[in-house]
């Protein structure tokens, strides 16, 4: 079974291959498949966006049997769940991570530490031809700092504090972050579902 991964992110693709590689005979990124496609993520939830992306990619790749896509973002309790599905464009279209972080800090400027709870969410969707889609959402709980900390990561990582390790996500190395991340959680749920299918001889 050939899988196309709806991403060219090196770190993300490596993690997907490590966790799901045994279920597929071949795995390729969009770039490796010679595909340049931009899917409009206009869903109301992370799940909707991941499923839409996987469906459009699979439709554009007849040589592949399955497509895997994900959508992720930050959910802040004090902001009613914002920025949510708008995480990448929280400060507006065309703005970068720095602008998004500045807006987040501004919106939380009067919010005390006890009310700055937040979580990262990641939905992964696997679409296979002639099968029901599989979609799972993983979370990582934390809180929003009052100022950025750390030089690693991207997006909201410098502002997202992870209490069990007493560090921001931007202070974690790649191995530490991958072990506790929201994407790792969703991929592990997908792996469990595929293993269950294998046990019932229904994967292929």
XYZ file of C-alpha atoms in Angstrom:
204
model
C 0.000 0.000 0.000
C 1.494 3.312 -1.154
C 1.029 6.376 1.046
C 1.471 10.019 0.144
C 2.140 12.363 3.044
C 0.558 15.782 2.629
C 3.660 17.599 3.821
C 7.257 18.430 2.971
C 8.248 19.207 6.559
C 11.370 17.142 7.179
C 10.853 16.644 10.916
C 7.165 15.815 10.564
C 7.786 13.339 7.750
C 10.554 11.610 9.701
C 8.229 11.100 12.675
C 5.439 9.764 10.452
C 7.787 7.305 8.804
C 9.096 6.104 12.154
C 5.638 5.523 13.603
C 3.686 4.295 10.558
C 6.348 2.964 8.214
C 5.586 -0.708 8.860
C 2.031 -0.354 7.530
C 2.948 0.873 4.046
C 5.155 -0.483 1.267
C 6.075 3.018 0.119
C 5.757 6.508 1.627
C 6.357 9.731 -0.299
C 6.121 13.447 0.416
C 4.372 15.891 -1.898
C 7.739 17.002 -3.277
C 8.878 13.414 -3.844
C 5.645 12.754 -5.729
C 6.189 15.839 -7.892
C 3.021 17.442 -6.564
C 2.565 21.146 -5.862
C -0.907 21.669 -4.446
C -2.241 24.168 -1.918
C -5.378 23.073 -0.088
C -7.550 25.836 1.373
C -8.013 25.004 5.046
C -11.459 26.525 5.600
C -12.934 23.916 7.947
C -14.446 24.781 11.316
C -12.328 22.170 13.108
C -8.860 20.639 12.867
C -10.503 17.348 11.880
C -12.368 18.921 8.964
C -9.197 20.536 7.643
C -7.149 17.339 7.917
C -9.828 15.271 6.165
C -10.246 17.840 3.396
C -6.517 18.022 2.800
C -6.152 14.240 2.674
C -9.110 13.905 0.283
C -7.799 16.492 -2.179
C -4.288 15.070 -2.115
C -5.501 11.502 -2.671
C -7.723 12.634 -5.564
C -4.702 14.284 -7.181
C -2.492 11.197 -6.775
C -4.027 8.186 -8.572
C -0.759 6.229 -8.200
C -1.142 6.175 -4.410
C -3.496 4.063 -2.323
C -3.725 6.361 0.672
C -3.081 9.917 1.832
C -2.167 11.199 5.276
C -2.729 14.815 6.295
C -2.785 16.771 9.521
C -3.916 20.088 10.898
C -2.832 21.538 14.184
C -3.055 24.661 16.295
C -3.189 26.287 19.705
C -6.256 26.411 21.933
C -6.240 28.995 24.730
C -8.876 28.693 27.438
C -9.024 32.399 28.330
C -9.658 33.251 24.660
C -12.562 30.859 24.252
C -10.454 28.403 22.275
C -8.744 30.924 20.006
C -6.658 31.034 17.943
C -7.742 27.440 17.133
C -7.990 26.662 13.430
C -6.795 30.212 12.731
C -3.499 29.651 14.573
C -1.296 30.102 11.498
C -3.029 33.344 10.499
C -4.038 34.695 13.910
C -2.532 38.123 13.213
C -3.986 38.139 9.696
C -3.106 36.703 6.313
C 0.537 37.138 5.408
C 1.733 37.613 8.978
C 4.518 35.522 10.492
C 5.051 33.632 13.755
C 6.367 36.739 15.475
C 3.214 38.720 14.710
C 0.999 35.847 15.860
C 2.908 35.607 19.136
C 2.710 39.356 19.685
C -1.051 39.299 19.207
C -1.428 36.362 21.594
C 0.554 38.161 24.293
C -1.496 41.310 23.756
C -4.808 39.448 24.044
C -3.611 37.848 27.306
C -2.001 40.994 28.716
C -4.424 41.148 31.669
C -4.790 37.413 32.193
C -3.152 36.051 35.379
C -0.990 32.942 35.402
C -3.715 30.759 36.889
C -5.967 31.461 33.895
C -3.438 30.980 31.084
C -4.133 27.300 30.476
C -3.758 26.134 26.870
C -3.202 23.081 24.743
C -1.791 22.239 21.364
C -4.060 20.048 19.216
C -3.202 17.922 16.202
C -5.646 16.032 14.001
C -4.312 13.403 11.604
C -6.483 11.952 8.858
C -5.756 8.817 6.836
C -7.795 8.269 3.704
C -7.614 4.988 1.811
C -9.503 4.140 -1.346
C -12.725 2.248 -0.719
C -12.355 2.415 3.067
C -13.746 4.574 5.827
C -11.385 7.406 6.813
C -9.463 7.275 10.061
C -9.063 10.539 11.962
C -7.649 11.130 15.437
C -6.870 14.211 17.496
C -4.082 14.388 20.065
C -3.427 17.095 22.633
C -0.568 18.453 24.713
C -1.532 20.432 27.817
C 0.372 23.486 28.986
C 0.076 27.202 29.641
C 0.983 30.471 27.957
C 4.035 32.342 29.239
C 4.250 36.113 29.716
C 7.228 36.351 27.353
C 8.986 34.086 24.815
C 11.524 31.528 26.030
C 13.863 29.363 23.938
C 15.273 29.355 20.434
C 14.031 26.019 19.069
C 10.779 25.075 17.413
C 8.437 27.373 15.529
C 5.020 28.982 15.765
C 3.836 29.419 19.338
C 6.544 27.160 20.809
C 8.375 30.014 22.618
C 5.185 30.924 24.500
C 3.913 27.412 25.258
C 5.136 26.186 28.642
C 5.083 22.437 29.276
C 4.916 21.902 33.084
C 6.139 18.263 33.263
C 9.526 19.287 31.815
C 9.431 22.852 33.200
C 10.377 24.256 29.808
C 8.751 26.015 26.907
C 8.392 23.985 23.727
C 11.110 26.200 22.230
C 13.493 25.098 25.000
C 13.022 21.407 24.194
C 15.224 19.575 21.732
C 13.576 17.673 18.879
C 13.657 14.334 20.703
C 12.055 15.775 23.847
C 9.370 17.597 21.909
C 8.458 14.695 19.639
C 8.015 12.398 22.636
C 5.285 14.571 24.174
C 3.850 16.513 21.250
C 0.237 16.655 20.168
C 1.160 15.241 16.754
C 2.932 12.287 18.350
C -0.216 11.589 20.385
C -2.492 11.618 17.319
C -0.094 9.478 15.274
C 0.103 6.905 18.069
C -3.712 6.692 18.119
C -3.673 6.121 14.369
C -1.002 3.456 14.785
C -3.125 1.660 17.372
C -6.102 1.699 15.002
C -4.026 0.240 12.152
C -2.605 -2.445 14.418
C -6.143 -3.370 15.411
C -7.060 -3.681 11.740
C -4.045 -5.908 11.132
C -5.105 -8.168 13.972
C -8.464 -8.559 12.246
C -6.825 -9.143 8.839
C -8.611 -6.160 7.351
C -5.861 -3.689 6.538
C -5.235 -5.012 3.051
